[in-house]
GROMACS .gro file of C-alpha atoms in nm:
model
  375
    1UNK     CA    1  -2.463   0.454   3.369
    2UNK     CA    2  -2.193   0.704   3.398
    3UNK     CA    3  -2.168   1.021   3.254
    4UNK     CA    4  -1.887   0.922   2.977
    5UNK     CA    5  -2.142   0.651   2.846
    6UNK     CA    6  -2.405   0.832   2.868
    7UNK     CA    7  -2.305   1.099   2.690
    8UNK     CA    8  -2.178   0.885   2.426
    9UNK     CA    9  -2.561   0.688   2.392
   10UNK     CA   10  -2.676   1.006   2.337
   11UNK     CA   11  -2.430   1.076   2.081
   12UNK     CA   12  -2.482   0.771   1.868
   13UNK     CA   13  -2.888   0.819   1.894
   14UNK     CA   14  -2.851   1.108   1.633
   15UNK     CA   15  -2.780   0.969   1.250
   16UNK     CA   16  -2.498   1.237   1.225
   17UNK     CA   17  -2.434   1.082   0.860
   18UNK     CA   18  -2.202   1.329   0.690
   19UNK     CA   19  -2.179   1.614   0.694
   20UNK     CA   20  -2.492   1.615   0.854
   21UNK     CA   21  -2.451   1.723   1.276
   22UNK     CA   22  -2.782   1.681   1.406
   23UNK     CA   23  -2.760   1.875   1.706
   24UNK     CA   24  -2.414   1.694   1.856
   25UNK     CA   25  -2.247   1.987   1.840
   26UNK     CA   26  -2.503   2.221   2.006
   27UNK     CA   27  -2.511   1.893   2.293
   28UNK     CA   28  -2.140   1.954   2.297
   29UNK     CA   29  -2.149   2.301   2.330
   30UNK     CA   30  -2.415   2.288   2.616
   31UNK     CA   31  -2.177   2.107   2.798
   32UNK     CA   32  -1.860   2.281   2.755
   33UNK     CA   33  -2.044   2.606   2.815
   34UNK     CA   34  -2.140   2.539   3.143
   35UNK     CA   35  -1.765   2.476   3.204
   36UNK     CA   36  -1.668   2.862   3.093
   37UNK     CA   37  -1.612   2.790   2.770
   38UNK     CA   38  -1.700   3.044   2.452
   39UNK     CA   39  -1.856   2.850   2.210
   40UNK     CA   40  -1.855   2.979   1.814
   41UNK     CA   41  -2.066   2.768   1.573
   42UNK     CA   42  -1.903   2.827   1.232
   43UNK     CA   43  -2.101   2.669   0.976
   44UNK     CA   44  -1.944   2.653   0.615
   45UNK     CA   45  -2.196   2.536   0.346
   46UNK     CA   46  -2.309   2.236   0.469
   47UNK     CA   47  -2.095   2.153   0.734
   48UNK     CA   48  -2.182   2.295   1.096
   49UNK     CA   49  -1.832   2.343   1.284
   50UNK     CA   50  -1.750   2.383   1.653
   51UNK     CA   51  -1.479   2.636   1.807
   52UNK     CA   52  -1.483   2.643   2.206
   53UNK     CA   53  -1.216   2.769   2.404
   54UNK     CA   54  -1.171   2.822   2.787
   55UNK     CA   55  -0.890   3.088   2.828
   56UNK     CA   56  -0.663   3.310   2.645
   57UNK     CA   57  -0.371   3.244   2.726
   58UNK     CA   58  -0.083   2.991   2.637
   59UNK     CA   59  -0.005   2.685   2.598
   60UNK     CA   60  -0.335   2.599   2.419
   61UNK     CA   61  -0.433   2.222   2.423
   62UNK     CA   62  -0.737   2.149   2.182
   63UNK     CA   63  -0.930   1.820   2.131
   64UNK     CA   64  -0.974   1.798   1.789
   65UNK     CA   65  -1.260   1.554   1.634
   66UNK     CA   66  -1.587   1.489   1.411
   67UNK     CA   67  -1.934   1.437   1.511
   68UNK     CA   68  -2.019   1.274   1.127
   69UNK     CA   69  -2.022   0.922   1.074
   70UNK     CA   70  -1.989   0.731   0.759
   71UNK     CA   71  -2.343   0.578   0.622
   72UNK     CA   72  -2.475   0.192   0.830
   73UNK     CA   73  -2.425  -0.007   0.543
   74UNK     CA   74  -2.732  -0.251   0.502
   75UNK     CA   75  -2.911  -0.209   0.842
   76UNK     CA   76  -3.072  -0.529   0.850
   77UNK     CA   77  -2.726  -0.643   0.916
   78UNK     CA   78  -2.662  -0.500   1.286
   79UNK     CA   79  -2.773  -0.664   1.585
   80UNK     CA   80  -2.942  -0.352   1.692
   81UNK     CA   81  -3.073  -0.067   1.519
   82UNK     CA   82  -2.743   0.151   1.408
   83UNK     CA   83  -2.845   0.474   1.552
   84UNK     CA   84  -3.004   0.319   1.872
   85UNK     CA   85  -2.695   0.218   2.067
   86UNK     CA   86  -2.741  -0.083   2.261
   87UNK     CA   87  -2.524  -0.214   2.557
   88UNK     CA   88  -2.458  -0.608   2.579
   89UNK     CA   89  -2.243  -0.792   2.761
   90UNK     CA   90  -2.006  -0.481   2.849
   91UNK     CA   91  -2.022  -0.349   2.521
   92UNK     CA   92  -2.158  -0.037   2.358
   93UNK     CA   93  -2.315  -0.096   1.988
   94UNK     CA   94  -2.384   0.220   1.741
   95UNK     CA   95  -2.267   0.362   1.425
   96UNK     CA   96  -1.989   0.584   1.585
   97UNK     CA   97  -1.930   0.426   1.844
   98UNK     CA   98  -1.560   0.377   1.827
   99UNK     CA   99  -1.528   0.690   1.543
  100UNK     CA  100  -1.568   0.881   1.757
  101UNK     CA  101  -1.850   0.964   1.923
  102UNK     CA  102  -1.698   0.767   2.227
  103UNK     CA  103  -1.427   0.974   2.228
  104UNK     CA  104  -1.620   1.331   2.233
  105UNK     CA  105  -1.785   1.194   2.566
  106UNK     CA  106  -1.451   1.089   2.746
  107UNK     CA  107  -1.336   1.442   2.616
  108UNK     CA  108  -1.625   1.625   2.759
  109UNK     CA  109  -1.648   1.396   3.085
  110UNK     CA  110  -1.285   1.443   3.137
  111UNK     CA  111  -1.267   1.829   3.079
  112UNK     CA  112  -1.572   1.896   3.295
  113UNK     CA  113  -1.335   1.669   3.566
  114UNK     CA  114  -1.082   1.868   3.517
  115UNK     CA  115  -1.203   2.194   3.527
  116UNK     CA  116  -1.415   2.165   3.825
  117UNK     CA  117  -1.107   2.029   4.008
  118UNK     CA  118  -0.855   2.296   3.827
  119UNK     CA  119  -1.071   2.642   3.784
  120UNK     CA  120  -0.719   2.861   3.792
  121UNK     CA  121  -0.563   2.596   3.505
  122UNK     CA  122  -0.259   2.736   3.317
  123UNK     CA  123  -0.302   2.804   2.948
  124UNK     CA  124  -0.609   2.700   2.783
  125UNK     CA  125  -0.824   2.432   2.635
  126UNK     CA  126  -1.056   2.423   2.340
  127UNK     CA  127  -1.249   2.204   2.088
  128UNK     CA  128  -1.238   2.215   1.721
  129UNK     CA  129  -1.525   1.967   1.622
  130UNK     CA  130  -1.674   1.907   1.225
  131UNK     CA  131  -1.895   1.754   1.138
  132UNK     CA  132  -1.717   1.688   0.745
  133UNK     CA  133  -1.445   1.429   0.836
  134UNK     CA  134  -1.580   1.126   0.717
  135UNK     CA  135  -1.635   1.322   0.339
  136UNK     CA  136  -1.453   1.541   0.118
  137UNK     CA  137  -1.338   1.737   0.419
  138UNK     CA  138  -1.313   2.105   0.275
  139UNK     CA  139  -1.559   2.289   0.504
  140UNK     CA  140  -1.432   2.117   0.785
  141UNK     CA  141  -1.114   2.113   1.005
  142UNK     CA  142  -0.946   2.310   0.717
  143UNK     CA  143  -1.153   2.620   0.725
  144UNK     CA  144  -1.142   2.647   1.118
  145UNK     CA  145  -0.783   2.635   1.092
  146UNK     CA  146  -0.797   2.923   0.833
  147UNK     CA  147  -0.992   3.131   1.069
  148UNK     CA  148  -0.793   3.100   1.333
  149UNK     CA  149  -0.472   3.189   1.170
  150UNK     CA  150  -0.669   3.493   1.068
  151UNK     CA  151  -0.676   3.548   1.430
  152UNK     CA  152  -0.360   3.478   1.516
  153UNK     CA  153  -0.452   3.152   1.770
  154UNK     CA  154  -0.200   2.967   1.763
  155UNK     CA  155  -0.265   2.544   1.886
  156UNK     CA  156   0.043   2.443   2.063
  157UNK     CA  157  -0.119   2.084   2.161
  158UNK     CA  158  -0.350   1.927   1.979
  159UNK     CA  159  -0.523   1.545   2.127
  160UNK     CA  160  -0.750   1.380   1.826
  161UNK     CA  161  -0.990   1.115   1.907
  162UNK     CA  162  -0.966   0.913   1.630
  163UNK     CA  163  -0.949   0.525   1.701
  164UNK     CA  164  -0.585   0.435   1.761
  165UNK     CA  165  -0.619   0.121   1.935
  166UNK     CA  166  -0.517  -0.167   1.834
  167UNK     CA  167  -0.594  -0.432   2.139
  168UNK     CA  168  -0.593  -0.243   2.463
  169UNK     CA  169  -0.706   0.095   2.484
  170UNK     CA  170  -0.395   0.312   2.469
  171UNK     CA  171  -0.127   0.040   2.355
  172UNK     CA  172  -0.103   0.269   2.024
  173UNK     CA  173  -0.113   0.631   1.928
  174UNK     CA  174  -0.076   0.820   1.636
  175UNK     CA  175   0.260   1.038   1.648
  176UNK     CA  176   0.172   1.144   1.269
  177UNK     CA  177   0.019   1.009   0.935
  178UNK     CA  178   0.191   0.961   0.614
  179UNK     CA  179   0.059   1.219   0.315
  180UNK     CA  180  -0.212   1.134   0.077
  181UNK     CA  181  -0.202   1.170  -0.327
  182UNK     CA  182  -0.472   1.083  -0.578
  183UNK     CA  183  -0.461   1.076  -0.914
  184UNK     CA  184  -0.771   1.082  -1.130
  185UNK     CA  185  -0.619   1.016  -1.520
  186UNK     CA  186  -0.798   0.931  -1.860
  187UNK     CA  187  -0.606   0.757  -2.130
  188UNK     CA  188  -0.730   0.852  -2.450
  189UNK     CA  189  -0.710   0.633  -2.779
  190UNK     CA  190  -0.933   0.539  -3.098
  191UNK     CA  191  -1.217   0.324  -3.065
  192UNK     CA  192  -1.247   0.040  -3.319
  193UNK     CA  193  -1.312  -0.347  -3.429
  194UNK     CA  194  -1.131  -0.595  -3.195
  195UNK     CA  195  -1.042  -0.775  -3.549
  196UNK     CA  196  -0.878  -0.436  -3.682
  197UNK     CA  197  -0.637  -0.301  -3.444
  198UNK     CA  198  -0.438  -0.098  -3.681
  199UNK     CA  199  -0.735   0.063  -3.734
  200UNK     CA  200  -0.812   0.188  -3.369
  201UNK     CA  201  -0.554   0.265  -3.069
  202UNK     CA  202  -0.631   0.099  -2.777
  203UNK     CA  203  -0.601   0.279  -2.435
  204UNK     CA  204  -0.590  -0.072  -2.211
  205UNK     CA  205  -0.250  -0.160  -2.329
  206UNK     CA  206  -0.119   0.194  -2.351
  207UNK     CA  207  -0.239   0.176  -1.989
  208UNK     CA  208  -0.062  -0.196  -1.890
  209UNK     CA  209   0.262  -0.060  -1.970
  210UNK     CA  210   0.221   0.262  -1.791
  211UNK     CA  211   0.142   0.106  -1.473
  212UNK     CA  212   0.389  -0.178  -1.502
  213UNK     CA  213   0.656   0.078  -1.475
  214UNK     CA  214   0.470   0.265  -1.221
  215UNK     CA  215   0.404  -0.027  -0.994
  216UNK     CA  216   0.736  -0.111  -1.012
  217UNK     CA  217   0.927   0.118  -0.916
  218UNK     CA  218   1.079   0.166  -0.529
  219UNK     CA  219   1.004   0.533  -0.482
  220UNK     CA  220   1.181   0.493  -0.115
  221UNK     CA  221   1.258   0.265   0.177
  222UNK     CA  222   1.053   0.495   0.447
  223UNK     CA  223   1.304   0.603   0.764
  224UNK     CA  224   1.252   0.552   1.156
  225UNK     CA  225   0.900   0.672   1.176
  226UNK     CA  226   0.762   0.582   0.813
  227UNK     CA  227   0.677   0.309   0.626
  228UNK     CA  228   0.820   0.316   0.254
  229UNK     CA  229   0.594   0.473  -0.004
  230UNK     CA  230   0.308   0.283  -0.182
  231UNK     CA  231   0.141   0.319  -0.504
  232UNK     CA  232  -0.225   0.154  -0.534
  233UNK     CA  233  -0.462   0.146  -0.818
  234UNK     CA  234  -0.820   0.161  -0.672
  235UNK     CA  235  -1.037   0.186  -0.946
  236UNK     CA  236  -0.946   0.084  -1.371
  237UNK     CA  237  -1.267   0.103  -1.603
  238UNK     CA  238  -1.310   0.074  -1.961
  239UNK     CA  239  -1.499  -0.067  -2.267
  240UNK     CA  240  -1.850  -0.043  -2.377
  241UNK     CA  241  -1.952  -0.406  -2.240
  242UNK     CA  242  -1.895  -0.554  -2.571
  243UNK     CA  243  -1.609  -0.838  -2.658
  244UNK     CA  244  -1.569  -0.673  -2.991
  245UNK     CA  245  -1.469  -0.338  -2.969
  246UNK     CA  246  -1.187  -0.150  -2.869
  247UNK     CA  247  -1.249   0.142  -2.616
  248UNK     CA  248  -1.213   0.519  -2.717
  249UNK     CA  249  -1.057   0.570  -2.369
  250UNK     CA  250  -0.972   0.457  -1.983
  251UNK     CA  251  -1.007   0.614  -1.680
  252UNK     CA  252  -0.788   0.515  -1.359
  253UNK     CA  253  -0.773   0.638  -1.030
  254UNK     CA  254  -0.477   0.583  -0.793
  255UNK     CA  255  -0.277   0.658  -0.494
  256UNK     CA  256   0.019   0.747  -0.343
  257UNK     CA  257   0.085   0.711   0.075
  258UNK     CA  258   0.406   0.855   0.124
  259UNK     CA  259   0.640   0.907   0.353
  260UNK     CA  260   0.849   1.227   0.434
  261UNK     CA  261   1.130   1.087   0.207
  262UNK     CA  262   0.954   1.229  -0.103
  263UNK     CA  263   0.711   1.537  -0.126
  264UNK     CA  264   0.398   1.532  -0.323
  265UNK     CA  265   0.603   1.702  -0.600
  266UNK     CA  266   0.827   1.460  -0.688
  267UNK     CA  267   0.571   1.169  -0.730
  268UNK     CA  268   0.365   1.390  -0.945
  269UNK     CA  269   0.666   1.449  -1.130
  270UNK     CA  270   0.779   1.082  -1.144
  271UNK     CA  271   0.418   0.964  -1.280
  272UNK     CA  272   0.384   1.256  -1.556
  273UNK     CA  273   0.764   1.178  -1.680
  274UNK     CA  274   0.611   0.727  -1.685
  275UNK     CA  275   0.298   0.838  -1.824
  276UNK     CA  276   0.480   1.040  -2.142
  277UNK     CA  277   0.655   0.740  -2.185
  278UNK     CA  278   0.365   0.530  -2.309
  279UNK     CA  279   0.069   0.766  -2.365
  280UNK     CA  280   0.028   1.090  -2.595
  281UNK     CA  281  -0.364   1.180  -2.482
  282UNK     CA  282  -0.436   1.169  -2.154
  283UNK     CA  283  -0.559   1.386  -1.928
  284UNK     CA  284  -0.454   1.403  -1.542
  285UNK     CA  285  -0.572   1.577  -1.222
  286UNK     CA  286  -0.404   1.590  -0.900
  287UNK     CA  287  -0.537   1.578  -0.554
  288UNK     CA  288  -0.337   1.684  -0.263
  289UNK     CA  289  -0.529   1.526   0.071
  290UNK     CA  290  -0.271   1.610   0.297
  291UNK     CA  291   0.132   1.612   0.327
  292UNK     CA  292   0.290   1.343   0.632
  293UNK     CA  293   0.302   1.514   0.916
  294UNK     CA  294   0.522   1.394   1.277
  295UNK     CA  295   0.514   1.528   1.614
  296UNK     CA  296   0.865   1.375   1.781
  297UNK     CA  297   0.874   1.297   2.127
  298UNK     CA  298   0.783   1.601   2.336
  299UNK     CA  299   0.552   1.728   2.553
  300UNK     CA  300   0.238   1.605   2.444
  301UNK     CA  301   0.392   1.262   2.376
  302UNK     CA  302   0.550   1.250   2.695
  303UNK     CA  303   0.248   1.375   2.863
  304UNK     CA  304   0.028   1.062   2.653
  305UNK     CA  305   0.305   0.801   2.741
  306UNK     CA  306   0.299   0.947   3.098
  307UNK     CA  307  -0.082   0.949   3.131
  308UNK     CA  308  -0.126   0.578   2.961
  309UNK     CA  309   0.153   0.397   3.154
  310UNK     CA  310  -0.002   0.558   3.495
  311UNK     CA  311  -0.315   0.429   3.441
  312UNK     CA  312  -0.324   0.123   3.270
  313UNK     CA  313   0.072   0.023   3.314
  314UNK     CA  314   0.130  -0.017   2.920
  315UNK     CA  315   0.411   0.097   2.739
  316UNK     CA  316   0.239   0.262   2.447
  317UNK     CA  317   0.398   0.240   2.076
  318UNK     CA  318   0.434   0.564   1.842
  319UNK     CA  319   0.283   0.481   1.495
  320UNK     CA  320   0.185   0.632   1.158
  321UNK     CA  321   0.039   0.382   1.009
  322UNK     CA  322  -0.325   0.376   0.883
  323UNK     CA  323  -0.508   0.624   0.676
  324UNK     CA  324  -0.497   0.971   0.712
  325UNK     CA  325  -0.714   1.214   0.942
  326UNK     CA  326  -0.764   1.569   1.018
  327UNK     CA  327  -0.478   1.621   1.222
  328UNK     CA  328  -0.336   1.693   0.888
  329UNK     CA  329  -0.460   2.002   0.874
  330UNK     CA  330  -0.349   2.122   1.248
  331UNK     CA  331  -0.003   1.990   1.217
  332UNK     CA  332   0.132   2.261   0.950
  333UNK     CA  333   0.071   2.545   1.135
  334UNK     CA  334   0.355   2.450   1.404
  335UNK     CA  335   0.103   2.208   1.675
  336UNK     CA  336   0.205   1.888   1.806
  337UNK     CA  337  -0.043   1.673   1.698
  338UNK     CA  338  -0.133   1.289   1.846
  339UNK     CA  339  -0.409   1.060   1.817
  340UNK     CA  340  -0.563   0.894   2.135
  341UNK     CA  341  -0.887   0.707   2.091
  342UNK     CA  342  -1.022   0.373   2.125
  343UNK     CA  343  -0.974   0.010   1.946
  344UNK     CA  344  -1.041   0.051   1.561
  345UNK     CA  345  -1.076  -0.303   1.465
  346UNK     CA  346  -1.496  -0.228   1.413
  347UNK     CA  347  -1.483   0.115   1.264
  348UNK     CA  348  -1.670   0.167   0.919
  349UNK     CA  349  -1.787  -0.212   0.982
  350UNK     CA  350  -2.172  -0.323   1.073
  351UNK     CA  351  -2.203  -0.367   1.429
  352UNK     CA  352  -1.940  -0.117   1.497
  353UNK     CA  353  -1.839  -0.105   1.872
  354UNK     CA  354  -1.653   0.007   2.178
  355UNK     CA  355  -1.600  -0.151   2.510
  356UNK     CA  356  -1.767   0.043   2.772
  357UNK     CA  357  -1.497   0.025   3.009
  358UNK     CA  358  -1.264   0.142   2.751
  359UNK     CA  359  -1.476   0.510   2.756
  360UNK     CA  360  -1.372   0.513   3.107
  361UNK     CA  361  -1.023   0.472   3.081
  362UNK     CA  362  -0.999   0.706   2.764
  363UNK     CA  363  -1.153   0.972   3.004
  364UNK     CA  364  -0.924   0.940   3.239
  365UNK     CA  365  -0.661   0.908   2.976
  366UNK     CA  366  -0.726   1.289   2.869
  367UNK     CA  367  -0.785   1.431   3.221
  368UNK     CA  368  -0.461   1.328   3.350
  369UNK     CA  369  -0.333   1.464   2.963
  370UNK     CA  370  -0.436   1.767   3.108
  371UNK     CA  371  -0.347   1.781   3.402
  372UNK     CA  372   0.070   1.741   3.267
  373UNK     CA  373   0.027   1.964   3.051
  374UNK     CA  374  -0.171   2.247   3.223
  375UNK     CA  375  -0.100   2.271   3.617
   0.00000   0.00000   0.00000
């Protein structure tokens, strides 16, 4: 047992199902406080938030990351009990064990290294940890960030844990994620018999042709570091359960991941001007999860290419692909912001896992991060 692993067991042993903590973040805290750092628990509603910092002076480097996990899923399913992590065969078994409980230990493991071996460190390191990334994240990440712009602390470096992996620890990390816009709309029309349609107004085809245009337009063809934009419909209900009646309405939800050809604006914009097209009554609300955000090469890339090629000889690729995470609220206020964690092919599955090995390499990973950046 080492002390990456486990830390991370004991991680994984609490059912940290969000935005519920239960007691990771005090565990964290213990830890880092030990190590000089000032810990602040800043709790907002429901979610319990961690702010620890060791030093006051600049460059800051913070590990950013979440101590919720998303619900088991039907437990009968696992080969172990979820929140009883179980080691087989070289490989650790929990809910959270790849996001990201496994990388909070190799943080904490690594900065503990670190620190005892570089007291007199330039700069300083802390930890913004939530324990609301896995929900509607708006006591989380975002509200620590608020409070420390109050403050004036300013993150110059910013390492999130988040699962980057794709089949070796390390051969991808996340340079920046592409923005995030929902739509919630209902299409209003007149309810009626299927067998007198001039009587009613149905909302279903009103709604066909409005996202026939939608879905087929090229809204761009993405640049160096993006993908091109995509629209998705995720959820389309309607109709009373009956085969003889027209419904009174529709409701639709949808999404846009876009690149940083086009701003959240212009799609909004775009839709409304489709949707006047085809429908008269409707009603739509937008929601904003984040802009894209990119950190070019720099110092914390170099420092992350540096670190990975030293230790495990692989060339690691820059990517912003996948779904979005809280590094989307860091990156606005001027940080460079990368995601380092472990393989994500099991995250949000049953049987989610992490190869124990793969804890010690992402610990050394961020102590020799640190070590660039900081001596």
């Amino acid at each position: 047992m080492s002390e990456t692993l486990d830390l991370a067991i004991d991680l994984i042993n609490r059912a940290s199902v969000t935005p519920n903590d239960q007691g990771c973040q005090k565990l964290m805290a213990s830890r880092l406080s030990t190590c000089g750092f000032t810990i602040e628990n800043l709790r907002f509603e429901d979610v319990d938030n961690l702010w620890a910092r060791r030093g006051n002076s600049s460059p800051l480097l913070v590990f950013a990351g979440h101590t919720d996990v998303v619900p088991t899923g039907p437990e009968v399913e696992w080969q172990s009990p979820p929140f009883q992590a179980t080691i087989k065969d070289g490989v650790l078994t929990g809910r959270g064990a790849a996001d990201m409980k496994g990388s909070l230990a190799a943080m904490v493991t690594a900065t503990e290294r670190f620190v005892a071996n570089h007291p007199q460190h330039k700069g300083s390191i802390a930890y913004l940890i939530t324990s609301d990334e896995e929900g509607p994240s708006i006591n989380g990440t975002v509200k620590v960030v608020e409070v420390l712009q109050s403050r004036q602390e300013k993150i110059d470096y910013c390492l999130v844990g988040e699962p980057s992996s794709t089949t070796r620890v390390g051969d991808v990390v996340k340079n920046g994620r592409r923005g995030s816009l929902s739509g919630t709309l209902r299409i209003n029309g007149v309810q009626g018999h299927v067998a007198y349609p001039h009587l009613a107004d149905n909302p279903i085809d009103r709604a066909a042709h409005f996202l026939s245009e939608l879905c087929a337009i090229e809204w761009d063809q993405g640049n160096e570091f993006f993908p091109p934009t995509t629209f998705q419909v995720s959820n389309f209900n309607a109709g009373t359960g009956a085969n003889n009646v027209i419904p009174g309405h529709v409701d639709i939800l949808f999404n846009f991941r876009f690149s940083t050809e086009v701003t959240a604006d212009q799609l909004k914009t775009a839709t409304e001007n489709v949707l006047k097209k085809h429908v008269q009554d409707f009603k739509l609300d937008w929601h904003l999860s984040g802009p894209p955000f990119l950190t070019p090469e720099g110092e914390l890339v170099d420092a992350i290419q540096q670190a990975i090629k030293e230790i495990c000889g692989i060339d690691t690729e820059l990517s912003t692909a996948g779904g979005t995470s809280d590094g989307r609220f860091i990156a606005p206020t001027g940080a460079q912001v990368v995601e380092l964690g472990p393989l994500n092919a099991t995250i949000h599955k049953v049987n989610e896992c992490v190869l124990v090995d793969d804890l010690e390499i992402l610990s050394r990973y961020y102590e020799r991060i640190m070590e660039l950046l900081l001596t």
